[in-house]
CSV table of C-alpha atoms in Angstrom, one decimal:
chain,number,residue,atom,x,y,z
U,13,UNK,CA,151.3,92.7,103.9
U,14,UNK,CA,152.0,91.9,107.6
U,15,UNK,CA,151.4,95.7,108.5
U,16,UNK,CA,148.1,95.6,106.7
U,17,UNK,CA,147.1,92.5,108.6
U,18,UNK,CA,148.2,94.0,112.0
U,19,UNK,CA,146.3,97.1,111.2
U,20,UNK,CA,143.2,95.1,110.3
U,21,UNK,CA,143.4,93.2,113.6
U,22,UNK,CA,144.1,96.3,115.7
U,23,UNK,CA,141.0,98.0,114.2
U,24,UNK,CA,138.6,95.1,114.4
U,25,UNK,CA,139.6,93.8,117.8
U,26,UNK,CA,141.3,96.6,119.7
U,27,UNK,CA,139.3,99.7,118.6
U,28,UNK,CA,135.8,98.2,118.9
U,29,UNK,CA,133.1,98.8,121.5
U,30,UNK,CA,133.5,95.9,124.0
U,31,UNK,CA,129.9,96.2,124.9
U,32,UNK,CA,128.6,95.1,121.6
U,33,UNK,CA,131.4,92.7,120.4
U,34,UNK,CA,129.5,89.6,121.3
U,35,UNK,CA,126.2,90.6,120.0
U,36,UNK,CA,124.6,88.4,117.1
U,37,UNK,CA,126.2,89.1,113.8
U,38,UNK,CA,128.5,91.7,115.3
U,39,UNK,CA,131.6,89.7,116.4
U,40,UNK,CA,133.3,90.1,113.0
U,41,UNK,CA,132.7,91.4,109.5
U,42,UNK,CA,132.3,87.9,108.0
U,43,UNK,CA,128.6,87.3,108.7
U,44,UNK,CA,127.5,90.7,107.5
U,45,UNK,CA,129.6,90.5,104.3
U,46,UNK,CA,128.2,87.1,103.5
U,47,UNK,CA,124.7,88.2,103.9
U,48,UNK,CA,125.2,91.1,101.5
U,49,UNK,CA,127.0,89.1,99.0
U,50,UNK,CA,124.2,86.5,99.0
U,51,UNK,CA,121.6,89.3,98.7
U,52,UNK,CA,123.2,90.7,95.6
U,53,UNK,CA,123.7,87.4,94.0
U,54,UNK,CA,120.1,86.4,94.6
U,55,UNK,CA,118.9,90.0,93.4
U,56,UNK,CA,120.7,90.1,90.0
U,57,UNK,CA,121.3,86.4,89.3
U,58,UNK,CA,119.8,83.4,90.8
U,59,UNK,CA,116.6,85.0,91.8
U,60,UNK,CA,115.5,86.2,88.4
U,61,UNK,CA,116.7,82.8,86.9
U,62,UNK,CA,114.6,80.9,89.3
U,63,UNK,CA,111.5,83.1,88.5
U,64,UNK,CA,112.1,83.2,84.8
U,65,UNK,CA,109.6,80.4,83.9
U,66,UNK,CA,107.2,81.0,86.8
U,67,UNK,CA,104.2,83.3,87.3
U,68,UNK,CA,104.7,86.2,89.7
U,69,UNK,CA,103.8,85.4,93.3
U,70,UNK,CA,100.6,87.2,94.7
U,71,UNK,CA,102.0,88.7,97.8
U,72,UNK,CA,99.3,91.3,98.7
U,73,UNK,CA,98.7,90.0,102.3
U,74,UNK,CA,102.4,89.4,102.9
U,75,UNK,CA,103.2,92.9,101.7
U,76,UNK,CA,100.5,94.6,103.8
U,77,UNK,CA,101.8,92.7,107.0
U,78,UNK,CA,105.5,93.3,106.1
U,79,UNK,CA,105.1,97.1,105.5
U,80,UNK,CA,102.9,97.5,108.6
U,81,UNK,CA,105.6,95.7,110.6
U,82,UNK,CA,108.1,98.1,109.2
U,83,UNK,CA,106.1,101.2,110.1
U,84,UNK,CA,105.8,99.8,113.7
U,85,UNK,CA,109.6,99.2,113.9
U,86,UNK,CA,110.5,102.6,112.5
U,87,UNK,CA,108.2,104.2,115.0
U,88,UNK,CA,110.0,102.4,117.8
U,89,UNK,CA,113.5,103.5,116.5
U,90,UNK,CA,112.3,107.1,116.3
U,91,UNK,CA,111.0,106.9,119.9
U,92,UNK,CA,114.1,105.1,121.2
U,93,UNK,CA,116.5,107.5,119.4
U,94,UNK,CA,114.7,110.5,120.9
U,95,UNK,CA,114.5,109.0,124.4
U,96,UNK,CA,118.0,107.8,124.4
U,97,UNK,CA,119.5,111.2,123.6
U,98,UNK,CA,118.3,113.3,120.8
U,99,UNK,CA,115.3,114.7,122.4
U,100,UNK,CA,117.0,115.9,125.7
U,101,UNK,CA,120.7,115.4,126.1
U,102,UNK,CA,122.5,115.1,122.7
U,103,UNK,CA,124.2,118.2,121.0
U,104,UNK,CA,123.4,118.7,117.3
U,105,UNK,CA,126.7,120.4,116.9
U,106,UNK,CA,129.0,117.8,118.6
U,107,UNK,CA,128.0,114.7,120.3
U,108,UNK,CA,130.9,112.3,121.6
U,109,UNK,CA,130.3,108.6,122.1
U,110,UNK,CA,129.5,107.4,125.6
U,111,UNK,CA,131.2,104.0,125.9
U,112,UNK,CA,130.2,103.6,129.5
U,113,UNK,CA,127.5,101.2,131.0
U,114,UNK,CA,125.3,104.2,131.8
U,115,UNK,CA,121.8,103.2,131.2
U,116,UNK,CA,121.1,106.0,128.8
U,117,UNK,CA,124.3,105.1,126.8
U,118,UNK,CA,123.3,101.3,126.7
U,119,UNK,CA,119.9,102.3,125.6
U,120,UNK,CA,121.3,104.1,122.6
U,121,UNK,CA,123.6,101.2,121.8
U,122,UNK,CA,120.7,98.8,121.8
U,123,UNK,CA,118.7,101.3,119.5
U,124,UNK,CA,121.6,101.3,117.1
U,125,UNK,CA,121.7,97.6,117.1
U,126,UNK,CA,117.9,97.3,116.4
U,127,UNK,CA,118.5,99.8,113.5
U,128,UNK,CA,121.1,97.3,112.1
U,129,UNK,CA,118.7,94.4,112.3
U,130,UNK,CA,116.1,96.5,110.6
U,131,UNK,CA,118.4,97.1,107.8
U,132,UNK,CA,118.8,93.5,107.3
U,133,UNK,CA,115.1,92.9,107.4
U,134,UNK,CA,114.6,95.5,104.7
U,135,UNK,CA,116.7,93.2,102.2
U,136,UNK,CA,113.1,91.6,101.9
U,137,UNK,CA,112.1,94.6,99.7
U,138,UNK,CA,114.2,93.3,97.0
U,139,UNK,CA,113.3,89.7,97.5
U,140,UNK,CA,109.7,90.6,97.1
U,141,UNK,CA,110.4,92.4,93.9
U,142,UNK,CA,112.1,89.3,92.6
U,143,UNK,CA,109.1,87.1,93.6
U,144,UNK,CA,106.8,89.5,92.0
U,145,UNK,CA,108.9,89.6,88.8
U,146,UNK,CA,109.3,93.4,89.3
U,147,UNK,CA,113.0,93.4,88.1
U,148,UNK,CA,112.8,96.9,86.6
U,149,UNK,CA,112.4,98.1,90.3
U,150,UNK,CA,115.8,96.7,91.2
U,151,UNK,CA,117.8,99.6,90.0
U,152,UNK,CA,121.5,100.4,90.9
U,153,UNK,CA,120.2,102.9,93.3
U,154,UNK,CA,118.0,100.3,95.0
U,155,UNK,CA,120.7,97.7,95.3
U,156,UNK,CA,123.3,100.2,96.4
U,157,UNK,CA,121.1,101.7,99.1
U,158,UNK,CA,120.1,98.2,100.5
U,159,UNK,CA,123.5,96.8,100.4
U,160,UNK,CA,125.3,99.8,102.0
U,161,UNK,CA,123.0,100.7,104.8
U,162,UNK,CA,123.4,97.4,106.6
U,163,UNK,CA,127.1,97.8,106.4
U,164,UNK,CA,127.0,101.2,107.8
U,165,UNK,CA,124.8,100.1,110.6
U,166,UNK,CA,127.1,97.3,111.4
U,167,UNK,CA,130.0,99.6,111.6
U,168,UNK,CA,127.9,101.8,114.0
U,169,UNK,CA,127.1,98.9,116.3
U,170,UNK,CA,130.7,97.4,116.2
U,171,UNK,CA,132.6,100.8,116.7
U,172,UNK,CA,130.3,103.8,117.5
U,173,UNK,CA,126.9,102.7,119.0
U,174,UNK,CA,126.0,106.1,120.0
U,175,UNK,CA,127.0,109.8,119.5
U,176,UNK,CA,126.9,112.1,116.5
U,177,UNK,CA,126.1,109.7,113.7
U,178,UNK,CA,123.0,108.3,115.4
U,179,UNK,CA,121.1,111.4,114.0
U,180,UNK,CA,121.2,109.5,110.8
U,181,UNK,CA,119.3,106.5,112.1
U,182,UNK,CA,116.8,108.8,113.7
U,183,UNK,CA,116.0,110.8,110.6
U,184,UNK,CA,116.2,107.7,108.4
U,185,UNK,CA,113.6,105.9,110.6
U,186,UNK,CA,111.2,108.8,110.6
U,187,UNK,CA,111.4,108.7,106.6
U,188,UNK,CA,110.7,105.0,106.8
U,189,UNK,CA,107.6,105.5,108.7
U,190,UNK,CA,106.1,107.4,105.8
U,191,UNK,CA,107.8,105.2,103.1
U,192,UNK,CA,106.5,101.9,104.4
U,193,UNK,CA,103.1,103.4,105.1
U,194,UNK,CA,103.0,104.4,101.4
U,195,UNK,CA,104.0,100.9,100.6
U,196,UNK,CA,101.4,99.4,102.8
U,197,UNK,CA,98.6,101.4,101.3
U,198,UNK,CA,99.7,100.8,97.7
U,199,UNK,CA,99.6,96.9,98.5
U,200,UNK,CA,95.9,97.2,99.0
U,201,UNK,CA,95.3,97.5,95.3
U,202,UNK,CA,94.5,100.2,92.6
U,203,UNK,CA,91.6,101.5,94.6
U,204,UNK,CA,94.2,103.2,97.0
U,205,UNK,CA,96.0,105.1,94.2
U,206,UNK,CA,93.9,108.2,94.5
U,207,UNK,CA,95.3,108.5,98.1
U,208,UNK,CA,98.9,108.0,97.1
U,209,UNK,CA,99.6,111.4,95.3
U,210,UNK,CA,102.4,112.1,97.7
U,211,UNK,CA,104.8,109.5,96.3
U,212,UNK,CA,107.2,112.0,94.7
U,213,UNK,CA,107.4,113.8,98.1
U,214,UNK,CA,109.0,110.7,99.6
U,215,UNK,CA,111.9,111.2,97.3
U,216,UNK,CA,112.1,114.9,98.3
U,217,UNK,CA,112.3,113.9,101.9
U,218,UNK,CA,115.1,111.6,101.0
U,219,UNK,CA,117.2,114.3,99.5
U,220,UNK,CA,116.4,116.5,102.6
U,221,UNK,CA,117.5,113.8,104.9
U,222,UNK,CA,120.9,113.3,103.1
U,223,UNK,CA,121.4,117.0,103.0
U,224,UNK,CA,120.9,117.3,106.7
U,225,UNK,CA,123.4,114.3,107.3
U,226,UNK,CA,125.9,115.8,105.1
U,227,UNK,CA,125.9,119.2,107.0
U,228,UNK,CA,125.6,117.6,110.3
U,229,UNK,CA,128.8,115.6,109.8
U,230,UNK,CA,130.6,118.4,108.3
U,231,UNK,CA,130.5,120.1,111.6
U,232,UNK,CA,132.7,117.4,113.0
U,233,UNK,CA,135.2,118.1,110.4
U,234,UNK,CA,135.6,121.7,111.1
U,235,UNK,CA,135.3,121.7,114.9
U,236,UNK,CA,137.3,120.2,117.8
U,237,UNK,CA,134.7,117.2,118.3
U,238,UNK,CA,135.7,114.1,120.2
U,239,UNK,CA,134.2,112.0,117.4
U,240,UNK,CA,136.1,109.9,114.7
U,241,UNK,CA,136.6,112.4,111.8
U,242,UNK,CA,137.2,109.4,109.5
U,243,UNK,CA,133.7,108.2,110.1
U,244,UNK,CA,132.2,111.5,109.6
U,245,UNK,CA,134.2,112.0,106.3
U,246,UNK,CA,132.8,108.6,105.0
U,247,UNK,CA,129.3,109.6,106.0
U,248,UNK,CA,129.8,112.9,104.1
U,249,UNK,CA,130.9,111.0,100.9
U,250,UNK,CA,128.0,108.6,101.2
U,251,UNK,CA,125.4,111.3,101.7
U,252,UNK,CA,126.9,113.2,98.8
U,253,UNK,CA,126.6,110.2,96.7
U,254,UNK,CA,123.0,109.5,97.7
U,255,UNK,CA,122.0,113.1,97.1
U,256,UNK,CA,123.3,112.5,93.4
U,257,UNK,CA,121.6,109.2,93.0
U,258,UNK,CA,118.3,110.3,94.5
U,259,UNK,CA,118.5,113.6,92.7
U,260,UNK,CA,119.0,111.9,89.4
U,261,UNK,CA,116.1,109.5,90.2
U,262,UNK,CA,113.8,112.5,91.1
U,263,UNK,CA,114.7,114.3,87.8
U,264,UNK,CA,114.1,111.4,85.7
U,265,UNK,CA,111.0,110.0,87.1
U,266,UNK,CA,109.2,113.3,88.0
U,267,UNK,CA,110.5,116.5,86.2
U,268,UNK,CA,111.5,114.8,82.9
U,269,UNK,CA,108.2,112.7,82.8
U,270,UNK,CA,106.0,115.7,83.6
U,271,UNK,CA,107.6,117.8,81.0
U,272,UNK,CA,107.1,114.9,78.4
U,273,UNK,CA,103.4,114.9,79.4
U,274,UNK,CA,103.1,118.5,79.0
U,275,UNK,CA,104.6,118.3,75.6
U,276,UNK,CA,102.3,115.6,74.6
U,277,UNK,CA,99.3,117.5,75.9
U,278,UNK,CA,100.4,120.5,73.7
U,279,UNK,CA,100.8,118.2,70.7
U,280,UNK,CA,97.3,116.9,71.3
U,281,UNK,CA,95.8,120.5,71.4
U,282,UNK,CA,97.7,121.3,68.0
U,283,UNK,CA,96.4,118.1,66.5
U,284,UNK,CA,93.0,118.5,67.8
U,285,UNK,CA,93.0,122.0,66.3
U,286,UNK,CA,94.2,120.9,62.9
U,287,UNK,CA,91.6,118.1,62.8
U,288,UNK,CA,88.7,120.2,63.9
U,289,UNK,CA,89.7,122.9,61.2
U,290,UNK,CA,89.2,120.1,58.7
U,291,UNK,CA,85.7,119.3,59.9
U,292,UNK,CA,86.5,116.3,62.1
U,293,UNK,CA,86.6,115.6,65.8
U,294,UNK,CA,89.2,114.0,67.9
U,295,UNK,CA,87.6,112.8,71.1
U,296,UNK,CA,89.5,109.5,71.3
U,297,UNK,CA,92.9,111.2,71.1
U,298,UNK,CA,92.0,113.7,73.7
U,299,UNK,CA,90.8,111.2,76.1
U,300,UNK,CA,93.8,109.0,75.8
U,301,UNK,CA,96.1,112.0,76.4
U,302,UNK,CA,94.0,113.0,79.5
U,303,UNK,CA,94.1,109.5,80.8
U,304,UNK,CA,97.9,109.3,80.4
U,305,UNK,CA,98.3,112.5,82.3
U,306,UNK,CA,96.0,111.4,85.1
U,307,UNK,CA,98.0,108.2,85.5
U,308,UNK,CA,101.3,110.1,86.1
């Protein structure tokens, strides 16, 4: 037991980046773990119980403002990630961490910290679902994604605020520009639905994102790169898990659903043909199936 405690102390307080150790919420794991546990408790227990006998909140203006802010923050993170290294100086094959006080290295460290703060702000996604009584939206994938990303970002700020793994934040922030733009437009109401045909492509982009992250970190494992291989291995495992979860979501919500719609349309044609052969029409049934297909 003593050896475990000593290893923990050595890891937390001797192998961390001294530049970031006193930044807000970064001094130790206690604050971030407390936030995540409270988030999970609110999302699956106390939140739904508080809303059980209440009407859903109308958060239209709040959601428009929130999602617009997220778009701006994501654009800022993409810009900072590019300017701090990935556009000019960083190597996509192997990028060690610069722990110096070089202005460029500090700029990347601050970008990683801002990414961490944004992951905490994104916990509001779930809070808004609870307040709107959209509990079906709070899936295992949703909770896992929102709980794990702040912890990953905290590890980045505490130990590796720069280098190879920051490509993850750059790509993720780019995806979030599109994602929160979609959420912002959908918050305006049903009249915007005709412009939101590209929803399923967001999931496709998520799958591409995690595939890039997986391959990008595999390079560290097979090359002599001065970057923590343990961290790269954990990112590979996490990316693989996300590929499985998002892939399952895509198949269930788009491929299977579309196949069911096509089957329903074929049944409708058969039913229409049988009824018409008996001297009747079935305009109502045809309309209902068409309306169902259009809504998907």
